[in-house]
Amino acid sequence: MSHLMSNYLPLDVTFTSGKGCWLTDNKDQQYLDCLSGVGVVNLGHCHPTITKAIAEQASTLLHTSNWYHIENQEILAERLCSAANMDKVFFGNSGAEANEAAIKIARLHGKSKGIENPIILTAKQSFHGRTMATLSATGNSKVQAGFAPLVSEFIHVDFNDIDAIKAFDENINVAAVMLEPIQGESGVIIPADDYLNVVQSICNNNDWLLILDEVQTGIGRTGKLFAHQYNNITPDVMTLAKGLGNGVPIGACLTKGVASELLVPGTHGSTFGGNPLVTKVALCILDVFDNDNILENVNSQSTYIHSQLSVALKDHSAVKEIRIKGLMIAIELNVDCSTLLQKALDDQILINIIGNTIRMLPPLIINKEEVDIMLEKIIKLINNAST
Ligand code: PLP
């Protein structure tokens, strides 16, 4: 009997090592990892530069406390702010914690304007985490089921619908709008090109904070370091996690302007957040992005994948839609997908299935040879699904 709680339902496979885009199981079988630990191991498994940085930092200093200055944390904050054109950073250990910080900042913003119960607008079908506040922010009743009473004053509006947000224009109780630039967990839902621009101008007109959850889209996943850079905007708050650590636990909440002044001593904290080890790793990841042209690879592989899928799946009876931005890839089918996860595993490729959608988040270092293997296996899977 397992002594682990039953909140996960793992597939019947145990990985014992990984290298680049490949994982090896305890029977010595190799799998192509097209999920990257759900968008985490973006520079691949056991990247030698990161492994070296971990070993060096582990033999120097792992942890002090945020009661003392942490040099790596200060350098990382400066690098992230300069890359994102933002001002300040709080470090936690996960995406949910980064979003908790963002939600607390939104509440403080509301209070500073005299709002007693500040409202945060979030999107239907969004995902922001599993803590009480972030699951309340999440626009998915399955994630919330059983956990009432939820944290109040989140109102869920249709994603990619400007009128749904405009309906709150001049509502004096709204403090912030919180969105994913592309909804990841609901199956790579990509809004209109100018959606975030229009939302930002509504936020500006109303003195609402624009909070962008880039936990999944951030750190290169979409082909820019941050997805909102496609819109040439700067949010008031942005959250990061996943790819920022490549497997070590780190989350970050970045702020700009007024949002930077709201957390004061004693209002927020984390024991482990931003410790010397994880911040060293994140710094090393940013170096790899600079030195190894990671974004160029994301964009060229993305274009190639898109063209190959479009040709191979054109007029395919089982395919409803292909959605791709950088290396966030979804293929929505119009046939039952319930057996596809196991079929993919049997074929030694790791993917994710959300309802009728196949989602892939391969490592950003994937090369053309590996992309070809991925495409061959996925097209085979889709052909099998429709028979
Ligand atoms: N926000 C987004 C957009 C996510 O995709 C996720 C995780 O999938 C989270 C937040 C939660 O992150 P974590 O699981 O690190 O708490």
mmCIF file of C-alpha atoms and ligand atoms in Angstrom:
data_model
loop_
_atom_site.group_PDB
_atom_site.id
_atom_site.type_symbol
_atom_site.label_atom_id
_atom_site.label_comp_id
_atom_site.label_asym_id
_atom_site.label_seq_id
_atom_site.Cartn_x
_atom_site.Cartn_y
_atom_site.Cartn_z
ATOM 1 C CA MET A 1 0.000 0.000 0.000
ATOM 2 C CA SER A 2 1.294 3.448 -0.871
ATOM 3 C CA HIS A 3 1.547 5.946 1.963
ATOM 4 C CA LEU A 4 1.186 8.829 -0.465
ATOM 5 C CA MET A 5 -2.095 10.728 -0.405
ATOM 6 C CA SER A 6 -4.360 9.995 -3.330
ATOM 7 C CA ASN A 7 -4.457 13.478 -4.871
ATOM 8 C CA TYR A 8 -2.417 12.338 -7.890
ATOM 9 C CA LEU A 9 -3.112 9.448 -10.232
ATOM 10 C CA PRO A 10 0.339 8.701 -11.664
ATOM 11 C CA LEU A 11 0.842 6.694 -14.822
ATOM 12 C CA ASP A 12 2.590 3.386 -14.358
ATOM 13 C CA VAL A 13 6.134 4.495 -15.070
ATOM 14 C CA THR A 14 9.097 5.521 -12.898
ATOM 15 C CA PHE A 15 11.838 7.654 -14.381
ATOM 16 C CA THR A 16 15.305 7.278 -12.997
ATOM 17 C CA SER A 17 17.355 9.679 -15.105
ATOM 18 C CA GLY A 18 17.070 12.342 -17.757
ATOM 19 C CA LYS A 19 19.229 14.073 -20.331
ATOM 20 C CA GLY A 20 18.078 16.872 -22.609
ATOM 21 C CA CYS A 21 14.657 15.971 -24.016
ATOM 22 C CA TRP A 22 14.916 12.332 -22.957
ATOM 23 C CA LEU A 23 13.909 10.425 -19.832
ATOM 24 C CA THR A 24 14.961 6.873 -18.949
ATOM 25 C CA ASP A 25 12.748 4.623 -16.821
ATOM 26 C CA ASN A 26 13.700 1.904 -14.354
ATOM 27 C CA LYS A 27 13.442 -0.694 -17.146
ATOM 28 C CA ASP A 28 15.962 1.249 -19.209
ATOM 29 C CA GLN A 29 13.353 2.430 -21.727
ATOM 30 C CA GLN A 30 13.822 5.894 -23.245
ATOM 31 C CA TYR A 31 10.966 8.394 -23.584
ATOM 32 C CA LEU A 32 10.806 11.666 -25.511
ATOM 33 C CA ASP A 33 9.651 14.241 -22.979
ATOM 34 C CA CYS A 34 7.272 16.584 -24.784
ATOM 35 C CA LEU A 35 5.849 17.962 -21.547
ATOM 36 C CA SER A 36 8.967 19.120 -19.665
ATOM 37 C CA GLY A 37 7.437 18.299 -16.266
ATOM 38 C CA VAL A 38 4.536 20.540 -17.271
ATOM 39 C CA GLY A 39 6.514 23.415 -18.698
ATOM 40 C CA VAL A 40 9.269 23.340 -16.094
ATOM 41 C CA VAL A 41 12.395 21.677 -17.452
ATOM 42 C CA ASN A 42 12.583 24.099 -20.347
ATOM 43 C CA LEU A 43 16.345 23.797 -20.826
ATOM 44 C CA GLY A 44 16.083 20.022 -20.742
ATOM 45 C CA HIS A 45 16.920 17.476 -18.083
ATOM 46 C CA CYS A 46 20.251 17.793 -16.271
ATOM 47 C CA HIS A 47 21.524 20.703 -18.364
ATOM 48 C CA PRO A 48 25.289 20.574 -17.681
ATOM 49 C CA THR A 49 25.634 24.316 -16.926
ATOM 50 C CA ILE A 50 22.751 24.184 -14.454
ATOM 51 C CA THR A 51 24.005 20.977 -12.857
ATOM 52 C CA LYS A 52 27.398 22.623 -12.367
ATOM 53 C CA ALA A 53 25.828 25.751 -10.860
ATOM 54 C CA ILE A 54 23.766 23.629 -8.438
ATOM 55 C CA ALA A 55 26.834 21.655 -7.338
ATOM 56 C CA GLU A 56 28.922 24.797 -6.869
ATOM 57 C CA GLN A 57 26.233 26.642 -4.930
ATOM 58 C CA ALA A 58 25.451 23.568 -2.817
ATOM 59 C CA SER A 59 29.071 23.397 -1.735
ATOM 60 C CA THR A 60 29.125 27.159 -0.986
ATOM 61 C CA LEU A 61 25.832 28.157 0.663
ATOM 62 C CA LEU A 62 22.303 26.732 0.402
ATOM 63 C CA HIS A 63 20.188 28.802 2.707
ATOM 64 C CA THR A 64 20.345 31.678 5.128
ATOM 65 C CA SER A 65 17.015 33.446 5.608
ATOM 66 C CA ASN A 66 15.425 36.540 4.202
ATOM 67 C CA TRP A 67 16.409 38.227 7.463
ATOM 68 C CA TYR A 68 19.792 38.789 5.804
ATOM 69 C CA HIS A 69 20.794 40.079 2.379
ATOM 70 C CA ILE A 70 21.035 37.334 -0.267
ATOM 71 C CA GLU A 71 23.328 38.455 -3.044
ATOM 72 C CA ASN A 72 22.106 36.025 -5.725
ATOM 73 C CA GLN A 73 18.543 37.134 -5.027
ATOM 74 C CA GLU A 74 19.411 40.792 -5.454
ATOM 75 C CA ILE A 75 21.259 40.145 -8.723
ATOM 76 C CA LEU A 76 18.408 37.984 -10.029
ATOM 77 C CA ALA A 77 15.833 40.645 -9.123
ATOM 78 C CA GLU A 78 17.857 43.195 -11.057
ATOM 79 C CA ARG A 79 18.209 40.903 -14.095
ATOM 80 C CA LEU A 80 14.486 40.055 -14.155
ATOM 81 C CA CYS A 81 13.416 43.674 -13.703
ATOM 82 C CA SER A 82 15.709 44.813 -16.455
ATOM 83 C CA ALA A 83 14.451 42.069 -18.816
ATOM 84 C CA ALA A 84 10.799 42.853 -18.035
ATOM 85 C CA ASN A 85 11.068 46.635 -17.597
ATOM 86 C CA MET A 86 9.707 46.248 -14.068
ATOM 87 C CA ASP A 87 10.815 47.583 -10.669
ATOM 88 C CA LYS A 88 10.664 45.074 -7.806
ATOM 89 C CA VAL A 89 10.477 41.336 -7.137
ATOM 90 C CA PHE A 90 9.242 39.082 -4.338
ATOM 91 C CA PHE A 91 10.502 35.481 -4.460
ATOM 92 C CA GLY A 92 8.455 32.467 -3.356
ATOM 93 C CA ASN A 93 8.717 28.769 -4.176
ATOM 94 C CA SER A 94 5.982 28.075 -6.718
ATOM 95 C CA GLY A 95 3.528 29.552 -9.165
ATOM 96 C CA ALA A 96 0.731 29.520 -6.613
ATOM 97 C CA GLU A 97 2.866 31.423 -4.131
ATOM 98 C CA ALA A 98 3.834 33.991 -6.739
ATOM 99 C CA ASN A 99 0.121 34.456 -7.468
ATOM 100 C CA GLU A 100 -0.711 34.673 -3.754
ATOM 101 C CA ALA A 101 1.696 37.593 -3.545
ATOM 102 C CA ALA A 102 0.031 39.187 -6.579
ATOM 103 C CA ILE A 103 -3.434 38.752 -5.036
ATOM 104 C CA LYS A 104 -2.277 40.294 -1.739
ATOM 105 C CA ILE A 105 -0.813 43.221 -3.683
ATOM 106 C CA ALA A 106 -4.131 43.682 -5.523
ATOM 107 C CA ARG A 107 -5.997 43.688 -2.204
ATOM 108 C CA LEU A 108 -3.598 46.290 -0.787
ATOM 109 C CA HIS A 109 -4.049 48.387 -3.921
ATOM 110 C CA GLY A 110 -7.807 48.265 -3.405
ATOM 111 C CA LYS A 111 -7.517 49.130 0.291
ATOM 112 C CA SER A 112 -5.233 52.051 -0.552
ATOM 113 C CA LYS A 113 -8.101 53.436 -2.635
ATOM 114 C CA GLY A 114 -10.577 52.954 0.209
ATOM 115 C CA ILE A 115 -12.280 49.838 -1.205
ATOM 116 C CA GLU A 116 -13.495 47.663 1.644
ATOM 117 C CA ASN A 117 -13.875 44.415 -0.340
ATOM 118 C CA PRO A 118 -11.672 44.764 -3.440
ATOM 119 C CA ILE A 119 -12.783 42.739 -6.458
ATOM 120 C CA ILE A 120 -10.295 40.985 -8.744
ATOM 121 C CA LEU A 121 -11.546 40.078 -12.223
ATOM 122 C CA THR A 122 -10.143 36.787 -13.503
ATOM 123 C CA ALA A 123 -11.009 34.638 -16.501
ATOM 124 C CA LYS A 124 -13.183 31.601 -16.946
ATOM 125 C CA GLN A 125 -11.122 28.482 -17.746
ATOM 126 C CA SER A 126 -8.075 30.090 -16.118
ATOM 127 C CA PHE A 127 -5.649 28.311 -13.812
ATOM 128 C CA HIS A 128 -3.734 30.120 -11.097
ATOM 129 C CA GLY A 129 -2.848 27.411 -8.555
ATOM 130 C CA ARG A 130 -4.133 25.190 -5.764
ATOM 131 C CA THR A 131 -3.864 27.316 -2.610
ATOM 132 C CA MET A 132 -7.163 28.676 -1.295
ATOM 133 C CA ALA A 133 -6.769 32.129 -2.849
ATOM 134 C CA THR A 134 -5.369 30.897 -6.152
ATOM 135 C CA LEU A 135 -7.973 28.158 -6.580
ATOM 136 C CA SER A 136 -10.604 30.807 -5.896
ATOM 137 C CA ALA A 137 -9.020 32.939 -8.621
ATOM 138 C CA THR A 138 -9.010 29.926 -10.945
ATOM 139 C CA GLY A 139 -11.943 29.851 -13.341
ATOM 140 C CA ASN A 140 -12.619 26.130 -13.154
ATOM 141 C CA SER A 141 -15.280 24.635 -10.895
ATOM 142 C CA LYS A 142 -13.508 21.235 -10.881
ATOM 143 C CA VAL A 143 -10.483 22.802 -9.162
ATOM 144 C CA GLN A 144 -12.775 24.481 -6.607
ATOM 145 C CA ALA A 145 -15.112 21.545 -5.936
ATOM 146 C CA GLY A 146 -15.337 20.655 -2.267
ATOM 147 C CA PHE A 147 -13.338 23.609 -0.993
ATOM 148 C CA ALA A 148 -16.049 26.168 -0.264
ATOM 149 C CA PRO A 149 -16.094 28.670 1.299
ATOM 150 C CA LEU A 150 -13.795 30.107 -1.335
ATOM 151 C CA VAL A 151 -11.786 33.293 -0.943
ATOM 152 C CA SER A 152 -14.286 35.918 -2.020
ATOM 153 C CA GLU A 153 -14.372 38.788 -4.477
ATOM 154 C CA PHE A 154 -13.020 37.022 -7.545
ATOM 155 C CA ILE A 155 -15.357 37.531 -10.485
ATOM 156 C CA HIS A 156 -14.769 35.274 -13.486
ATOM 157 C CA VAL A 157 -15.322 36.811 -16.904
ATOM 158 C CA ASP A 158 -15.074 35.271 -20.374
ATOM 159 C CA PHE A 159 -11.488 35.139 -21.629
ATOM 160 C CA ASN A 160 -10.696 37.057 -24.794
ATOM 161 C CA ASP A 161 -13.881 39.085 -24.401
ATOM 162 C CA ILE A 162 -13.251 42.801 -24.014
ATOM 163 C CA ASP A 163 -16.902 43.614 -23.400
ATOM 164 C CA ALA A 164 -16.928 41.261 -20.404
ATOM 165 C CA ILE A 165 -14.250 43.440 -18.778
ATOM 166 C CA LYS A 166 -15.686 46.714 -20.065
ATOM 167 C CA ALA A 167 -18.901 45.823 -18.254
ATOM 168 C CA PHE A 168 -17.036 46.700 -15.027
ATOM 169 C CA ASP A 169 -15.870 50.110 -16.316
ATOM 170 C CA GLU A 170 -16.153 52.676 -13.549
ATOM 171 C CA ASN A 171 -17.021 49.985 -10.972
ATOM 172 C CA ILE A 172 -15.294 51.515 -7.954
ATOM 173 C CA ASN A 173 -14.889 48.163 -6.175
ATOM 174 C CA VAL A 174 -12.591 46.571 -8.744
ATOM 175 C CA ALA A 175 -8.882 46.619 -7.833
ATOM 176 C CA ALA A 176 -7.290 44.426 -10.487
ATOM 177 C CA VAL A 177 -7.615 42.157 -13.518
ATOM 178 C CA MET A 178 -5.645 38.910 -13.395
ATOM 179 C CA LEU A 179 -5.076 36.922 -16.598
ATOM 180 C CA GLU A 180 -2.817 34.370 -18.245
ATOM 181 C CA PRO A 181 -1.559 35.820 -21.563
ATOM 182 C CA ILE A 182 -2.307 32.379 -23.027
ATOM 183 C CA GLN A 183 -4.374 29.948 -20.987
ATOM 184 C CA GLY A 184 -2.199 26.889 -20.550
ATOM 185 C CA GLU A 185 -4.016 24.377 -18.366
ATOM 186 C CA SER A 186 -7.248 24.763 -20.306
ATOM 187 C CA GLY A 187 -5.513 23.716 -23.516
ATOM 188 C CA VAL A 188 -3.420 26.578 -24.964
ATOM 189 C CA ILE A 189 -6.164 29.156 -25.519
ATOM 190 C CA ILE A 190 -4.640 32.074 -27.440
ATOM 191 C CA PRO A 191 -6.545 35.387 -27.302
ATOM 192 C CA ALA A 192 -6.770 38.026 -30.056
ATOM 193 C CA ASP A 193 -3.452 39.749 -30.784
ATOM 194 C CA ASP A 194 -4.533 43.027 -29.170
ATOM 195 C CA TYR A 195 -6.541 41.572 -26.256
ATOM 196 C CA LEU A 196 -3.956 42.411 -23.582
ATOM 197 C CA ASN A 197 -3.413 45.896 -25.010
ATOM 198 C CA VAL A 198 -7.089 46.731 -24.740
ATOM 199 C CA VAL A 199 -7.346 45.186 -21.269
ATOM 200 C CA GLN A 200 -4.374 47.264 -20.184
ATOM 201 C CA SER A 201 -5.926 50.489 -21.392
ATOM 202 C CA ILE A 202 -9.168 49.670 -19.532
ATOM 203 C CA CYS A 203 -7.092 48.977 -16.394
ATOM 204 C CA ASN A 204 -5.223 52.265 -16.805
ATOM 205 C CA ASN A 205 -8.430 54.260 -17.248
ATOM 206 C CA ASN A 206 -9.872 52.758 -14.060
ATOM 207 C CA ASP A 207 -6.705 52.637 -11.928
ATOM 208 C CA TRP A 208 -6.936 48.825 -11.777
ATOM 209 C CA LEU A 209 -3.766 46.733 -11.616
ATOM 210 C CA LEU A 210 -3.123 44.463 -14.586
ATOM 211 C CA ILE A 211 -1.724 41.198 -13.197
ATOM 212 C CA LEU A 212 -0.331 38.767 -15.755
ATOM 213 C CA ASP A 213 0.213 35.181 -14.655
ATOM 214 C CA GLU A 214 3.203 34.125 -16.758
ATOM 215 C CA VAL A 215 3.909 31.060 -14.642
ATOM 216 C CA GLN A 216 3.507 28.863 -17.725
ATOM 217 C CA THR A 217 4.040 31.324 -20.579
ATOM 218 C CA GLY A 218 7.087 33.061 -19.081
ATOM 219 C CA ILE A 219 10.807 32.386 -19.530
ATOM 220 C CA GLY A 220 10.754 31.758 -23.243
ATOM 221 C CA ARG A 221 7.931 29.268 -23.613
ATOM 222 C CA THR A 222 6.069 31.338 -26.234
ATOM 223 C CA GLY A 223 9.125 32.535 -28.178
ATOM 224 C CA LYS A 224 9.655 35.785 -26.232
ATOM 225 C CA LEU A 225 11.088 35.876 -22.730
ATOM 226 C CA PHE A 226 7.623 36.949 -21.513
ATOM 227 C CA ALA A 227 4.471 36.372 -23.578
ATOM 228 C CA HIS A 228 3.136 39.895 -23.001
ATOM 229 C CA GLN A 229 6.159 41.263 -24.875
ATOM 230 C CA TYR A 230 4.271 40.369 -28.071
ATOM 231 C CA ASN A 231 1.939 43.226 -27.065
ATOM 232 C CA ASN A 232 4.666 45.737 -26.189
ATOM 233 C CA ILE A 233 3.064 46.369 -22.835
ATOM 234 C CA THR A 234 4.320 46.254 -19.253
ATOM 235 C CA PRO A 235 1.873 44.883 -16.680
ATOM 236 C CA ASP A 236 1.665 46.244 -13.129
ATOM 237 C CA VAL A 237 2.302 42.766 -11.754
ATOM 238 C CA MET A 238 3.711 39.635 -13.392
ATOM 239 C CA THR A 239 4.183 36.211 -11.860
ATOM 240 C CA LEU A 240 6.725 33.582 -12.868
ATOM 241 C CA ALA A 241 7.692 30.074 -11.711
ATOM 242 C CA LYS A 242 8.094 26.811 -13.686
ATOM 243 C CA GLY A 243 10.830 27.599 -16.266
ATOM 244 C CA LEU A 244 12.517 30.097 -13.951
ATOM 245 C CA GLY A 245 13.942 27.161 -11.982
ATOM 246 C CA ASN A 246 14.203 24.347 -14.559
ATOM 247 C CA GLY A 247 13.225 21.971 -11.742
ATOM 248 C CA VAL A 248 14.339 23.760 -8.578
ATOM 249 C CA PRO A 249 11.390 25.363 -6.762
ATOM 250 C CA ILE A 250 11.177 29.099 -7.347
ATOM 251 C CA GLY A 251 8.379 31.583 -7.956
ATOM 252 C CA ALA A 252 8.587 35.311 -8.528
ATOM 253 C CA CYS A 253 6.137 38.180 -8.359
ATOM 254 C CA LEU A 254 7.367 41.255 -10.234
ATOM 255 C CA THR A 255 5.822 44.692 -9.874
ATOM 256 C CA LYS A 256 5.938 48.052 -11.598
ATOM 257 C CA GLY A 257 5.129 51.542 -10.310
ATOM 258 C CA VAL A 258 2.509 51.861 -7.545
ATOM 259 C CA ALA A 259 2.253 48.089 -7.213
ATOM 260 C CA SER A 260 5.883 48.080 -6.013
ATOM 261 C CA GLU A 261 5.189 50.152 -2.921
ATOM 262 C CA LEU A 262 2.433 48.073 -1.336
ATOM 263 C CA LEU A 263 4.281 45.251 0.417
ATOM 264 C CA VAL A 264 6.108 46.731 3.396
ATOM 265 C CA PRO A 265 8.068 44.958 6.161
ATOM 266 C CA GLY A 266 5.969 42.360 7.921
ATOM 267 C CA THR A 267 3.234 42.079 5.259
ATOM 268 C CA HIS A 268 4.536 39.069 3.337
ATOM 269 C CA GLY A 269 7.321 36.494 3.395
ATOM 270 C CA SER A 270 8.580 32.983 2.751
ATOM 271 C CA THR A 271 11.161 30.909 4.612
ATOM 272 C CA PHE A 272 12.727 29.325 1.530
ATOM 273 C CA GLY A 273 11.738 31.947 -1.062
ATOM 274 C CA GLY A 274 14.638 33.069 -3.221
ATOM 275 C CA ASN A 275 17.335 31.264 -1.286
ATOM 276 C CA PRO A 276 20.938 31.293 -2.548
ATOM 277 C CA LEU A 277 20.567 27.950 -4.377
ATOM 278 C CA VAL A 278 17.407 28.586 -6.384
ATOM 279 C CA THR A 279 18.350 32.134 -7.289
ATOM 280 C CA LYS A 280 21.758 30.918 -8.485
ATOM 281 C CA VAL A 281 19.995 28.419 -10.741
ATOM 282 C CA ALA A 282 17.639 31.078 -12.129
ATOM 283 C CA LEU A 283 20.596 33.351 -12.869
ATOM 284 C CA CYS A 284 22.307 30.491 -14.651
ATOM 285 C CA ILE A 285 19.131 29.886 -16.714
ATOM 286 C CA LEU A 286 19.071 33.524 -17.851
ATOM 287 C CA ASP A 287 22.744 33.157 -18.858
ATOM 288 C CA VAL A 288 21.917 30.079 -20.936
ATOM 289 C CA PHE A 289 19.119 32.010 -22.667
ATOM 290 C CA ASP A 290 21.595 34.767 -23.541
ATOM 291 C CA ASN A 291 24.470 32.512 -24.569
ATOM 292 C CA ASP A 292 22.690 29.700 -26.410
ATOM 293 C CA ASN A 293 20.070 31.635 -28.447
ATOM 294 C CA ILE A 294 17.245 29.683 -26.842
ATOM 295 C CA LEU A 295 14.518 32.019 -28.125
ATOM 296 C CA GLU A 296 15.747 31.623 -31.705
ATOM 297 C CA ASN A 297 15.444 27.867 -31.341
ATOM 298 C CA VAL A 298 11.922 28.167 -29.898
ATOM 299 C CA ASN A 299 10.817 30.318 -32.817
ATOM 300 C CA SER A 300 12.411 28.269 -35.572
ATOM 301 C CA GLN A 301 11.174 24.932 -34.189
ATOM 302 C CA SER A 302 7.738 26.467 -33.647
ATOM 303 C CA THR A 303 7.477 27.607 -37.266
ATOM 304 C CA TYR A 304 8.639 24.195 -38.477
ATOM 305 C CA ILE A 305 6.208 22.299 -36.200
ATOM 306 C CA HIS A 306 3.334 24.533 -37.262
ATOM 307 C CA SER A 307 3.978 24.022 -40.963
ATOM 308 C CA GLN A 308 4.505 20.275 -40.610
ATOM 309 C CA LEU A 309 1.349 19.806 -38.528
ATOM 310 C CA SER A 310 -0.689 21.993 -40.859
ATOM 311 C CA VAL A 311 0.306 19.901 -43.865
ATOM 312 C CA ALA A 312 0.051 16.501 -42.171
ATOM 313 C CA LEU A 313 -3.277 17.196 -40.459
ATOM 314 C CA LYS A 314 -4.910 19.311 -43.167
ATOM 315 C CA ASP A 315 -8.459 18.085 -43.699
ATOM 316 C CA HIS A 316 -7.866 15.310 -41.125
ATOM 317 C CA SER A 317 -11.311 14.184 -39.995
ATOM 318 C CA ALA A 318 -10.240 13.899 -36.334
ATOM 319 C CA VAL A 319 -8.651 17.349 -36.052
ATOM 320 C CA LYS A 320 -10.651 20.378 -34.999
ATOM 321 C CA GLU A 321 -7.908 22.965 -34.441
ATOM 322 C CA ILE A 322 -4.151 23.393 -34.090
ATOM 323 C CA ARG A 323 -3.036 26.104 -31.654
ATOM 324 C CA ILE A 324 0.616 26.995 -31.287
ATOM 325 C CA LYS A 325 2.614 29.877 -29.857
ATOM 326 C CA GLY A 326 6.312 29.249 -29.498
ATOM 327 C CA LEU A 327 6.547 25.793 -27.990
ATOM 328 C CA MET A 328 3.080 25.812 -26.404
ATOM 329 C CA ILE A 329 1.323 23.391 -28.708
ATOM 330 C CA ALA A 330 -2.248 22.106 -28.711
ATOM 331 C CA ILE A 331 -4.111 19.940 -31.164
ATOM 332 C CA GLU A 332 -7.820 19.806 -30.454
ATOM 333 C CA LEU A 333 -9.533 16.691 -31.763
ATOM 334 C CA ASN A 334 -13.173 15.924 -32.307
ATOM 335 C CA VAL A 335 -12.851 12.298 -31.226
ATOM 336 C CA ASP A 336 -12.596 10.700 -27.787
ATOM 337 C CA CYS A 337 -9.098 11.153 -26.365
ATOM 338 C CA SER A 338 -9.423 9.157 -23.154
ATOM 339 C CA THR A 339 -7.034 6.392 -24.243
ATOM 340 C CA LEU A 340 -4.416 8.637 -25.860
ATOM 341 C CA LEU A 341 -2.288 9.335 -22.801
ATOM 342 C CA GLN A 342 -1.590 5.639 -22.250
ATOM 343 C CA LYS A 343 -1.122 5.035 -25.995
ATOM 344 C CA ALA A 344 1.441 7.848 -26.112
ATOM 345 C CA LEU A 345 3.240 6.426 -23.081
ATOM 346 C CA ASP A 346 3.292 2.985 -24.714
ATOM 347 C CA ASP A 347 4.919 4.679 -27.697
ATOM 348 C CA GLN A 348 7.461 6.317 -25.368
ATOM 349 C CA ILE A 349 6.428 9.932 -25.719
ATOM 350 C CA LEU A 350 5.178 12.135 -22.860
ATOM 351 C CA ILE A 351 2.289 14.471 -23.640
ATOM 352 C CA ASN A 352 -0.761 15.800 -21.841
ATOM 353 C CA ILE A 353 -4.447 15.395 -22.644
ATOM 354 C CA ILE A 354 -6.988 18.032 -21.605
ATOM 355 C CA GLY A 355 -10.486 16.910 -22.580
ATOM 356 C CA ASN A 356 -10.227 16.441 -26.342
ATOM 357 C CA THR A 357 -6.987 18.383 -26.663
ATOM 358 C CA ILE A 358 -3.434 17.073 -26.943
ATOM 359 C CA ARG A 359 -1.032 19.531 -25.296
ATOM 360 C CA MET A 360 2.721 19.516 -25.738
ATOM 361 C CA LEU A 361 5.301 21.695 -23.993
ATOM 362 C CA PRO A 362 8.604 20.221 -25.186
ATOM 363 C CA PRO A 363 11.907 21.506 -23.786
ATOM 364 C CA LEU A 364 12.921 24.750 -25.493
ATOM 365 C CA ILE A 365 16.224 23.149 -26.507
ATOM 366 C CA ILE A 366 14.527 20.489 -28.648
ATOM 367 C CA ASN A 367 16.337 19.993 -31.978
ATOM 368 C CA LYS A 368 14.943 19.229 -35.420
ATOM 369 C CA GLU A 369 15.691 15.521 -35.206
ATOM 370 C CA GLU A 370 13.752 15.300 -31.940
ATOM 371 C CA VAL A 371 10.940 17.441 -33.346
ATOM 372 C CA ASP A 372 10.651 14.999 -36.250
ATOM 373 C CA ILE A 373 10.332 12.090 -33.824
ATOM 374 C CA MET A 374 7.698 14.043 -31.864
ATOM 375 C CA LEU A 375 5.723 14.824 -35.021
ATOM 376 C CA GLU A 376 5.844 11.263 -36.287
ATOM 377 C CA LYS A 377 4.593 9.880 -32.970
ATOM 378 C CA ILE A 378 1.853 12.508 -32.598
ATOM 379 C CA ILE A 379 0.529 12.061 -36.117
ATOM 380 C CA LYS A 380 0.504 8.294 -35.572
ATOM 381 C CA LEU A 381 -1.390 8.837 -32.289
ATOM 382 C CA ILE A 382 -3.989 11.046 -33.984
ATOM 383 C CA ASN A 383 -4.433 8.533 -36.798
ATOM 384 C CA ASN A 384 -4.965 5.791 -34.182
ATOM 385 C CA ALA A 385 -7.410 7.978 -32.264
ATOM 386 C CA SER A 386 -9.655 8.363 -35.235
ATOM 387 C CA THR A 387 -9.861 4.657 -36.057
HETATM 388 N N1 PLP B 1 -0.398 29.652 -12.932
HETATM 389 C C1 PLP B 1 -0.353 28.995 -14.092
HETATM 390 C C2 PLP B 1 -0.668 29.726 -15.367
HETATM 391 C C3 PLP B 1 -0.023 27.642 -14.128
HETATM 392 O O1 PLP B 1 0.009 26.994 -15.312
HETATM 393 C C4 PLP B 1 0.270 26.978 -12.909
HETATM 394 C C5 PLP B 1 0.593 25.553 -12.917
HETATM 395 O O2 PLP B 1 0.333 24.820 -13.827
HETATM 396 C C6 PLP B 1 0.210 27.710 -11.726
HETATM 397 C C7 PLP B 1 -0.123 29.047 -11.770
HETATM 398 C C8 PLP B 1 0.495 27.054 -10.406
HETATM 399 O O3 PLP B 1 1.850 26.827 -10.269
HETATM 400 P P1 PLP B 1 2.400 25.852 -9.134
HETATM 401 O O4 PLP B 1 1.906 24.485 -9.446
HETATM 402 O O5 PLP B 1 3.888 25.991 -9.227
HETATM 403 O O6 PLP B 1 1.876 26.348 -7.839
#
